[in-house]
PDB file of C-alpha atoms and ligand atoms in Angstrom:
ATOM      1  CA  MET A   1     -11.173  -0.682 -12.212  1.00  0.00           C
ATOM      2  CA  ARG A   2     -11.844   1.495  -9.300  1.00  0.00           C
ATOM      3  CA  LYS A   3      -8.770   3.013  -8.444  1.00  0.00           C
ATOM      4  CA  TYR A   4      -7.001   2.891  -4.777  1.00  0.00           C
ATOM      5  CA  ILE A   5      -6.095   5.977  -2.933  1.00  0.00           C
ATOM      6  CA  ILE A   6      -4.303   4.474   0.385  1.00  0.00           C
ATOM      7  CA  ALA A   7      -2.999   6.632   3.158  1.00  0.00           C
ATOM      8  CA  ASN A   8       0.461   5.420   4.672  1.00  0.00           C
ATOM      9  CA  TRP A   9       0.581   7.348   8.216  1.00  0.00           C
ATOM     10  CA  LYS A  10       3.984   5.397   9.073  1.00  0.00           C
ATOM     11  CA  MET A  11       4.661   5.706  12.249  1.00  0.00           C
ATOM     12  CA  HIS A  12       2.786   8.626  13.228  1.00  0.00           C
ATOM     13  CA  TYR A  13      -0.706   9.081  15.366  1.00  0.00           C
ATOM     14  CA  GLY A  14      -1.116   6.710  18.221  1.00  0.00           C
ATOM     15  CA  PRO A  15      -4.961   6.960  19.450  1.00  0.00           C
ATOM     16  CA  ILE A  16      -5.598   9.913  20.640  1.00  0.00           C
ATOM     17  CA  LYS A  17      -4.674  11.810  17.111  1.00  0.00           C
ATOM     18  CA  ALA A  18      -5.795   8.756  15.141  1.00  0.00           C
ATOM     19  CA  GLY A  19      -9.590   9.349  16.183  1.00  0.00           C
ATOM     20  CA  ALA A  20      -9.412  12.958  15.612  1.00  0.00           C
ATOM     21  CA  TRP A  21      -7.958  12.576  12.370  1.00  0.00           C
ATOM     22  CA  ILE A  22     -11.141   9.890  11.189  1.00  0.00           C
ATOM     23  CA  ARG A  23     -13.311  12.681  12.559  1.00  0.00           C
ATOM     24  CA  ALA A  24     -12.154  15.354  10.780  1.00  0.00           C
ATOM     25  CA  PHE A  25     -11.537  12.944   7.436  1.00  0.00           C
ATOM     26  CA  ARG A  26     -14.912  12.419   7.669  1.00  0.00           C
ATOM     27  CA  ARG A  27     -15.908  15.871   7.097  1.00  0.00           C
ATOM     28  CA  GLU A  28     -14.632  15.702   3.703  1.00  0.00           C
ATOM     29  CA  ARG A  29     -16.480  15.617   0.761  1.00  0.00           C
ATOM     30  CA  LEU A  30     -15.138  12.083  -1.006  1.00  0.00           C
ATOM     31  CA  PRO A  31     -15.396  11.057  -4.645  1.00  0.00           C
ATOM     32  CA  LYS A  32     -17.693   7.948  -4.759  1.00  0.00           C
ATOM     33  CA  ASP A  33     -15.447   6.456  -7.451  1.00  0.00           C
ATOM     34  CA  LEU A  34     -12.812   5.596  -5.711  1.00  0.00           C
ATOM     35  CA  ASP A  35     -11.681   2.812  -3.049  1.00  0.00           C
ATOM     36  CA  ILE A  36      -9.844   4.929   0.179  1.00  0.00           C
ATOM     37  CA  GLY A  37      -8.117   3.308   2.596  1.00  0.00           C
ATOM     38  CA  VAL A  38      -5.608   4.414   5.534  1.00  0.00           C
ATOM     39  CA  ALA A  39      -2.954   2.347   6.813  1.00  0.00           C
ATOM     40  CA  ILE A  40      -2.578   2.783  10.361  1.00  0.00           C
ATOM     41  CA  PRO A  41      -0.475   2.086  13.617  1.00  0.00           C
ATOM     42  CA  HIS A  42      -1.898  -1.313  15.123  1.00  0.00           C
ATOM     43  CA  ILE A  43      -2.150   0.991  18.413  1.00  0.00           C
ATOM     44  CA  SER A  44      -4.807   3.005  16.578  1.00  0.00           C
ATOM     45  CA  PHE A  45      -7.236   0.890  15.614  1.00  0.00           C
ATOM     46  CA  ALA A  46      -9.940   0.950  18.651  1.00  0.00           C
ATOM     47  CA  ALA A  47      -9.855   4.952  18.541  1.00  0.00           C
ATOM     48  CA  ALA A  48      -9.938   5.049  14.448  1.00  0.00           C
ATOM     49  CA  ARG A  49     -12.722   2.331  14.699  1.00  0.00           C
ATOM     50  CA  SER A  50     -14.854   4.305  17.402  1.00  0.00           C
ATOM     51  CA  SER A  51     -14.590   7.544  15.583  1.00  0.00           C
ATOM     52  CA  LEU A  52     -15.208   6.057  12.090  1.00  0.00           C
ATOM     53  CA  GLY A  53     -18.795   4.548  13.878  1.00  0.00           C
ATOM     54  CA  ARG A  54     -20.734   2.871  10.853  1.00  0.00           C
ATOM     55  CA  ALA A  55     -19.378   5.138   7.786  1.00  0.00           C
ATOM     56  CA  SER A  56     -17.689   2.957   5.970  1.00  0.00           C
ATOM     57  CA  VAL A  57     -14.857   5.078   4.209  1.00  0.00           C
ATOM     58  CA  PRO A  58     -11.713   4.836   4.567  1.00  0.00           C
ATOM     59  CA  TRP A  59     -11.121   1.358   5.177  1.00  0.00           C
ATOM     60  CA  LEU A  60      -8.417   0.571   7.762  1.00  0.00           C
ATOM     61  CA  GLY A  61      -5.210  -1.465   7.328  1.00  0.00           C
ATOM     62  CA  ALA A  62      -2.382  -2.416   9.131  1.00  0.00           C
ATOM     63  CA  GLN A  63       1.585  -1.364   8.156  1.00  0.00           C
ATOM     64  CA  ASN A  64       2.954  -4.703   9.420  1.00  0.00           C
ATOM     65  CA  VAL A  65       2.203  -8.606  10.615  1.00  0.00           C
ATOM     66  CA  CYS A  66       4.074 -11.607  11.658  1.00  0.00           C
ATOM     67  CA  TRP A  67       3.865 -14.543   9.303  1.00  0.00           C
ATOM     68  CA  ALA A  68       3.119 -16.560  12.481  1.00  0.00           C
ATOM     69  CA  GLU A  69      -0.497 -17.250  13.903  1.00  0.00           C
ATOM     70  CA  GLU A  70       0.672 -17.543  17.730  1.00  0.00           C
ATOM     71  CA  GLY A  71       3.611 -18.379  19.610  1.00  0.00           C
ATOM     72  CA  ALA A  72       7.247 -16.987  21.108  1.00  0.00           C
ATOM     73  CA  TYR A  73       7.021 -13.674  19.052  1.00  0.00           C
ATOM     74  CA  THR A  74       7.505 -10.838  21.728  1.00  0.00           C
ATOM     75  CA  GLY A  75       6.191  -7.807  20.392  1.00  0.00           C
ATOM     76  CA  GLU A  76       4.558  -9.168  17.179  1.00  0.00           C
ATOM     77  CA  THR A  77       0.794  -8.896  16.025  1.00  0.00           C
ATOM     78  CA  SER A  78      -0.162 -12.042  13.788  1.00  0.00           C
ATOM     79  CA  PRO A  79      -2.806 -12.036  10.805  1.00  0.00           C
ATOM     80  CA  GLY A  80      -5.594 -13.183  13.035  1.00  0.00           C
ATOM     81  CA  MET A  81      -5.361 -10.372  15.457  1.00  0.00           C
ATOM     82  CA  LEU A  82      -5.520  -7.947  12.770  1.00  0.00           C
ATOM     83  CA  GLN A  83      -8.391  -9.289  11.906  1.00  0.00           C
ATOM     84  CA  GLU A  84      -9.752  -8.923  14.943  1.00  0.00           C
ATOM     85  CA  LEU A  85      -8.833  -5.319  15.205  1.00  0.00           C
ATOM     86  CA  GLY A  86     -10.552  -4.485  11.885  1.00  0.00           C
ATOM     87  CA  SER A  87      -7.838  -4.419   9.325  1.00  0.00           C
ATOM     88  CA  THR A  88      -8.962  -5.014   5.448  1.00  0.00           C
ATOM     89  CA  PHE A  89      -5.706  -5.150   3.970  1.00  0.00           C
ATOM     90  CA  CYS A  90      -1.789  -4.990   5.552  1.00  0.00           C
ATOM     91  CA  ILE A  91       1.143  -3.416   3.686  1.00  0.00           C
ATOM     92  CA  VAL A  92       3.605  -5.632   3.756  1.00  0.00           C
ATOM     93  CA  GLY A  93       7.838  -5.155   2.528  1.00  0.00           C
ATOM     94  CA  HIS A  94       7.689  -1.374   2.884  1.00  0.00           C
ATOM     95  CA  SER A  95      11.298  -0.363   1.973  1.00  0.00           C
ATOM     96  CA  GLU A  96      11.653   1.510   5.387  1.00  0.00           C
ATOM     97  CA  ARG A  97      11.021  -2.145   7.089  1.00  0.00           C
ATOM     98  CA  ARG A  98      13.581  -3.664   4.483  1.00  0.00           C
ATOM     99  CA  LEU A  99      16.030  -1.228   4.998  1.00  0.00           C
ATOM    100  CA  LEU A 100      15.862   0.173   8.609  1.00  0.00           C
ATOM    101  CA  LEU A 101      14.369  -3.070   9.958  1.00  0.00           C
ATOM    102  CA  GLY A 102      16.118  -6.127   8.641  1.00  0.00           C
ATOM    103  CA  GLU A 103      13.321  -7.342   6.938  1.00  0.00           C
ATOM    104  CA  THR A 104      14.503  -9.694   4.304  1.00  0.00           C
ATOM    105  CA  ASP A 105      12.833 -11.408   0.931  1.00  0.00           C
ATOM    106  CA  GLU A 106      11.980 -14.203   2.832  1.00  0.00           C
ATOM    107  CA  MET A 107      10.166 -12.669   5.622  1.00  0.00           C
ATOM    108  CA  ILE A 108       8.092 -10.997   3.083  1.00  0.00           C
ATOM    109  CA  SER A 109       6.629 -14.265   1.426  1.00  0.00           C
ATOM    110  CA  LYS A 110       6.014 -15.572   4.572  1.00  0.00           C
ATOM    111  CA  LYS A 111       4.101 -12.707   5.723  1.00  0.00           C
ATOM    112  CA  VAL A 112       2.290 -12.421   2.312  1.00  0.00           C
ATOM    113  CA  ALA A 113       1.386 -16.234   2.107  1.00  0.00           C
ATOM    114  CA  ALA A 114       0.141 -15.583   6.133  1.00  0.00           C
ATOM    115  CA  LEU A 115      -2.376 -12.689   4.819  1.00  0.00           C
ATOM    116  CA  VAL A 116      -3.345 -14.260   2.237  1.00  0.00           C
ATOM    117  CA  HIS A 117      -4.340 -17.266   4.469  1.00  0.00           C
ATOM    118  CA  GLN A 118      -6.280 -15.310   6.805  1.00  0.00           C
ATOM    119  CA  LYS A 119      -8.265 -13.250   3.599  1.00  0.00           C
ATOM    120  CA  ILE A 120      -6.389 -10.074   4.647  1.00  0.00           C
ATOM    121  CA  GLN A 121      -5.333  -8.268   1.231  1.00  0.00           C
ATOM    122  CA  PRO A 122      -1.787  -7.919   1.030  1.00  0.00           C
ATOM    123  CA  ILE A 123      -0.417  -4.508  -0.093  1.00  0.00           C
ATOM    124  CA  ILE A 124       3.379  -5.919  -1.487  1.00  0.00           C
ATOM    125  CA  CYS A 125       5.981  -2.953  -1.813  1.00  0.00           C
ATOM    126  CA  ILE A 126       8.744  -3.248  -3.976  1.00  0.00           C
ATOM    127  CA  GLY A 127      10.905  -0.854  -6.104  1.00  0.00           C
ATOM    128  CA  GLU A 128      14.397   0.055  -6.604  1.00  0.00           C
ATOM    129  CA  THR A 129      17.124   2.231  -5.019  1.00  0.00           C
ATOM    130  CA  GLU A 130      18.766   5.109  -6.681  1.00  0.00           C
ATOM    131  CA  VAL A 131      21.951   3.046  -7.003  1.00  0.00           C
ATOM    132  CA  GLN A 132      19.818   0.545  -8.541  1.00  0.00           C
ATOM    133  CA  ARG A 133      18.109   2.646 -11.018  1.00  0.00           C
ATOM    134  CA  LYS A 134      21.403   4.201 -12.324  1.00  0.00           C
ATOM    135  CA  LYS A 135      22.842   1.216 -12.981  1.00  0.00           C
ATOM    136  CA  GLY A 136      19.515   0.186 -14.867  1.00  0.00           C
ATOM    137  CA  GLU A 137      18.749  -3.020 -12.590  1.00  0.00           C
ATOM    138  CA  ALA A 138      15.335  -1.404 -11.989  1.00  0.00           C
ATOM    139  CA  SER A 139      13.350  -3.811 -13.870  1.00  0.00           C
ATOM    140  CA  LYS A 140      15.230  -6.688 -12.437  1.00  0.00           C
ATOM    141  CA  ILE A 141      15.050  -5.857  -8.891  1.00  0.00           C
ATOM    142  CA  VAL A 142      11.279  -5.425  -9.403  1.00  0.00           C
ATOM    143  CA  ARG A 143      10.518  -8.165 -10.766  1.00  0.00           C
ATOM    144  CA  ALA A 144      13.021 -10.272  -8.523  1.00  0.00           C
ATOM    145  CA  GLN A 145      11.632  -8.659  -5.787  1.00  0.00           C
ATOM    146  CA  LEU A 146       7.884  -9.434  -6.788  1.00  0.00           C
ATOM    147  CA  THR A 147       8.716 -13.057  -7.314  1.00  0.00           C
ATOM    148  CA  SER A 148       9.952 -13.781  -4.067  1.00  0.00           C
ATOM    149  CA  ALA A 149       7.417 -12.026  -1.979  1.00  0.00           C
ATOM    150  CA  LEU A 150       5.065 -14.313  -4.047  1.00  0.00           C
ATOM    151  CA  SER A 151       6.608 -17.514  -3.857  1.00  0.00           C
ATOM    152  CA  GLY A 152       5.019 -18.701  -0.965  1.00  0.00           C
ATOM    153  CA  LEU A 153       1.769 -18.965  -2.707  1.00  0.00           C
ATOM    154  CA  LYS A 154       0.215 -21.567  -5.165  1.00  0.00           C
ATOM    155  CA  SER A 155      -2.533 -19.624  -5.802  1.00  0.00           C
ATOM    156  CA  ALA A 156      -4.054 -16.535  -4.682  1.00  0.00           C
ATOM    157  CA  GLN A 157      -7.006 -18.417  -3.200  1.00  0.00           C
ATOM    158  CA  GLY A 158      -9.440 -15.679  -3.867  1.00  0.00           C
ATOM    159  CA  VAL A 159      -7.589 -12.583  -2.262  1.00  0.00           C
ATOM    160  CA  ASP A 160      -7.270  -9.427  -4.538  1.00  0.00           C
ATOM    161  CA  ILE A 161      -3.998  -9.190  -3.970  1.00  0.00           C
ATOM    162  CA  VAL A 162      -2.229  -5.516  -4.327  1.00  0.00           C
ATOM    163  CA  ILE A 163       1.547  -4.292  -5.414  1.00  0.00           C
ATOM    164  CA  ALA A 164       2.579  -0.934  -4.697  1.00  0.00           C
ATOM    165  CA  TYR A 165       5.626   0.262  -6.948  1.00  0.00           C
ATOM    166  CA  GLU A 166       7.544   2.231  -4.735  1.00  0.00           C
ATOM    167  CA  PRO A 167      11.087   3.314  -5.799  1.00  0.00           C
ATOM    168  CA  VAL A 168      13.094   3.847  -2.708  1.00  0.00           C
ATOM    169  CA  TRP A 169      14.368   7.518  -4.366  1.00  0.00           C
ATOM    170  CA  ALA A 170      11.323   8.787  -4.821  1.00  0.00           C
ATOM    171  CA  ILE A 171       9.928   8.287  -1.026  1.00  0.00           C
ATOM    172  CA  GLY A 172       9.956  11.214   0.817  1.00  0.00           C
ATOM    173  CA  SER A 173      12.222  12.975  -1.519  1.00  0.00           C
ATOM    174  CA  GLY A 174       9.119  15.267  -3.255  1.00  0.00           C
ATOM    175  CA  LYS A 175      11.396  13.745  -6.330  1.00  0.00           C
ATOM    176  CA  PRO A 176       8.154  11.671  -7.557  1.00  0.00           C
ATOM    177  CA  CYS A 177       8.953   9.225 -10.432  1.00  0.00           C
ATOM    178  CA  GLU A 178       7.687  10.290 -13.781  1.00  0.00           C
ATOM    179  CA  PRO A 179       4.464   8.236 -14.620  1.00  0.00           C
ATOM    180  CA  ASN A 180       6.031   7.279 -17.971  1.00  0.00           C
ATOM    181  CA  ASP A 181       8.990   5.616 -15.831  1.00  0.00           C
ATOM    182  CA  ALA A 182       6.302   4.067 -13.086  1.00  0.00           C
ATOM    183  CA  ARG A 183       4.480   2.835 -16.220  1.00  0.00           C
ATOM    184  CA  GLN A 184       7.074   0.670 -17.424  1.00  0.00           C
ATOM    185  CA  MET A 185       7.763  -0.906 -13.796  1.00  0.00           C
ATOM    186  CA  HIS A 186       4.133  -1.535 -13.573  1.00  0.00           C
ATOM    187  CA  GLU A 187       4.257  -3.450 -16.620  1.00  0.00           C
ATOM    188  CA  VAL A 188       6.847  -5.343 -15.242  1.00  0.00           C
ATOM    189  CA  ALA A 189       4.951  -6.245 -12.373  1.00  0.00           C
ATOM    190  CA  ARG A 190       1.725  -6.977 -14.139  1.00  0.00           C
ATOM    191  CA  ASP A 191       3.669  -9.675 -16.138  1.00  0.00           C
ATOM    192  CA  VAL A 192       5.066 -11.480 -12.935  1.00  0.00           C
ATOM    193  CA  LEU A 193       1.153 -11.131 -11.678  1.00  0.00           C
ATOM    194  CA  LYS A 194      -0.222 -12.978 -14.863  1.00  0.00           C
ATOM    195  CA  LYS A 195       2.602 -15.563 -15.251  1.00  0.00           C
ATOM    196  CA  LYS A 196       1.768 -16.446 -11.718  1.00  0.00           C
ATOM    197  CA  PHE A 197      -1.705 -16.163 -11.362  1.00  0.00           C
ATOM    198  CA  GLY A 198      -2.944 -15.993 -15.148  1.00  0.00           C
ATOM    199  CA  LYS A 199      -6.142 -14.632 -15.519  1.00  0.00           C
ATOM    200  CA  ASP A 200      -6.779 -13.640 -11.776  1.00  0.00           C
ATOM    201  CA  GLY A 201      -3.116 -11.739 -12.392  1.00  0.00           C
ATOM    202  CA  GLU A 202      -4.408  -9.465 -15.132  1.00  0.00           C
ATOM    203  CA  THR A 203      -6.940  -7.946 -12.828  1.00  0.00           C
ATOM    204  CA  MET A 204      -4.791  -7.205  -9.419  1.00  0.00           C
ATOM    205  CA  ARG A 205      -4.139  -3.921  -8.728  1.00  0.00           C
ATOM    206  CA  VAL A 206      -0.742  -2.372  -9.354  1.00  0.00           C
ATOM    207  CA  ILE A 207      -0.559   0.943  -7.617  1.00  0.00           C
ATOM    208  CA  TYR A 208       2.359   3.790  -7.415  1.00  0.00           C
ATOM    209  CA  GLY A 209       3.975   5.358  -4.223  1.00  0.00           C
ATOM    210  CA  GLY A 210       6.447   7.843  -3.893  1.00  0.00           C
ATOM    211  CA  SER A 211       6.000  11.579  -3.106  1.00  0.00           C
ATOM    212  CA  VAL A 212       2.523  11.353  -4.520  1.00  0.00           C
ATOM    213  CA  ASP A 213       0.608  14.966  -3.906  1.00  0.00           C
ATOM    214  CA  VAL A 214      -2.125  17.052  -4.592  1.00  0.00           C
ATOM    215  CA  ARG A 215      -0.124  18.320  -7.814  1.00  0.00           C
ATOM    216  CA  THR A 216       0.598  14.602  -9.030  1.00  0.00           C
ATOM    217  CA  VAL A 217      -2.180  12.429  -8.069  1.00  0.00           C
ATOM    218  CA  HIS A 218      -4.224  12.668 -10.675  1.00  0.00           C
ATOM    219  CA  GLU A 219      -1.318  12.232 -13.462  1.00  0.00           C
ATOM    220  CA  TYR A 220      -1.047   8.785 -12.162  1.00  0.00           C
ATOM    221  CA  VAL A 221      -4.657   7.525 -11.712  1.00  0.00           C
ATOM    222  CA  SER A 222      -5.422   8.725 -15.013  1.00  0.00           C
ATOM    223  CA  THR A 223      -2.248   6.573 -16.401  1.00  0.00           C
ATOM    224  CA  THR A 224      -4.152   2.789 -17.609  1.00  0.00           C
ATOM    225  CA  ALA A 225      -1.404   1.270 -16.028  1.00  0.00           C
ATOM    226  CA  ILE A 226      -1.343   2.825 -12.551  1.00  0.00           C
ATOM    227  CA  ASP A 227      -4.286   1.404 -10.383  1.00  0.00           C
ATOM    228  CA  GLY A 228      -3.629   4.139  -7.544  1.00  0.00           C
ATOM    229  CA  VAL A 229      -1.464   5.604  -5.289  1.00  0.00           C
ATOM    230  CA  LEU A 230      -0.165   4.734  -1.640  1.00  0.00           C
ATOM    231  CA  VAL A 231       0.551   8.323  -0.249  1.00  0.00           C
ATOM    232  CA  GLY A 232       2.823   8.962   2.914  1.00  0.00           C
ATOM    233  CA  GLY A 233       3.453  12.292   3.809  1.00  0.00           C
ATOM    234  CA  ALA A 234       0.517  14.222   1.989  1.00  0.00           C
ATOM    235  CA  SER A 235      -1.879  11.798   4.023  1.00  0.00           C
ATOM    236  CA  LEU A 236      -0.837  13.483   7.300  1.00  0.00           C
ATOM    237  CA  ASP A 237      -3.407  16.075   7.518  1.00  0.00           C
ATOM    238  CA  PRO A 238      -6.678  14.807   7.038  1.00  0.00           C
ATOM    239  CA  ARG A 239      -7.863  17.680   4.936  1.00  0.00           C
ATOM    240  CA  ALA A 240      -4.811  17.488   2.659  1.00  0.00           C
ATOM    241  CA  PHE A 241      -5.681  13.927   2.167  1.00  0.00           C
ATOM    242  CA  GLY A 242      -9.217  15.016   1.280  1.00  0.00           C
ATOM    243  CA  LEU A 243      -7.749  16.924  -1.470  1.00  0.00           C
ATOM    244  CA  VAL A 244      -5.532  14.531  -2.774  1.00  0.00           C
ATOM    245  CA  CYS A 245      -8.714  12.224  -3.233  1.00  0.00           C
ATOM    246  CA  ARG A 246     -10.889  14.971  -4.877  1.00  0.00           C
ATOM    247  CA  ALA A 247      -7.592  15.706  -7.183  1.00  0.00           C
ATOM    248  CA  ALA A 248      -7.474  12.038  -8.175  1.00  0.00           C
ATOM    249  CA  SER A 249     -11.525  12.192  -9.154  1.00  0.00           C
ATOM    250  CA  PRO A 250     -11.696  15.625 -10.740  1.00  0.00           C
ATOM    251  CA  ALA A 251     -15.105  14.736 -11.507  1.00  0.00           C
TER     252      ALA A 251
HETATM  253  P1  LIG B   1       6.011   9.917   0.766  1.00  0.00           P
HETATM  254  O1  LIG B   1       4.467  10.097  -0.059  1.00  0.00           O
HETATM  255  O2  LIG B   1       5.886  10.584   2.118  1.00  0.00           O
HETATM  256  O3  LIG B   1       6.809   9.781  -0.543  1.00  0.00           O
HETATM  257  O4  LIG B   1       5.971   8.425   1.179  1.00  0.00           O
HETATM  258  C1  LIG B   1       5.573   7.313   0.153  1.00  0.00           C
HETATM  259  C2  LIG B   1       5.270   6.006   0.884  1.00  0.00           C
HETATM  260  O5  LIG B   1       6.388   5.444   1.548  1.00  0.00           O
HETATM  261  C3  LIG B   1       3.983   4.952   1.486  1.00  0.00           C
HETATM  262  O6  LIG B   1       4.179   4.197   1.553  1.00  0.00           O
END
């Protein structure tokens, strides 16, 4: 399975800086055996696409979506609109949205179903807080969040759903989860996927996010149960993100 290396800029880079990032990143020497994407603010798609020109790397994706296709949802962006923007994937249920912006399990499951219906690949974020981990509840939380996020789907409808295990305590903290601990949570996620989707669930990617950088990326992607990484802070500089991509695939 080709490993995913996905940048999440979060709320950084409007059109001007996004265009400059893409132009600089296009100068990076990138491994051919990885799938590389960048999740950008909606407002920056047009600039990023025009800076990308005919280049097919990186893929562009969104960081959020509304579950409805149209209507009275002031300020929201629908899956169909994401498609028009050229978004090949969309992050859903990031812990920052859950914790800071009031996103609930129910909203997340509706968003996942809407994206799958529109054939946009969801990258569904799940992960426990530090308190939950200390209480020994990490597996329970991961299982419950993922089961709920998938509850609006009967099948994957041909969409290659991606799960991102992002323990909340590892995000932006400089304290990444040990690959072995991450592996255990990935196995929990894999079990949920297989029970839900049967054979299709065996090949969906389960990636890791939380303080991944140039020093740690290879340890994750060389672990069989970890199908890639979601990179926040270390993706903000295009050269640094190029280094992360090369470190992921030192060959
Ligand atoms: P950091 O890499 O900055 O810890 O962020 C991880 C993340 O939240 C990616 O979605």
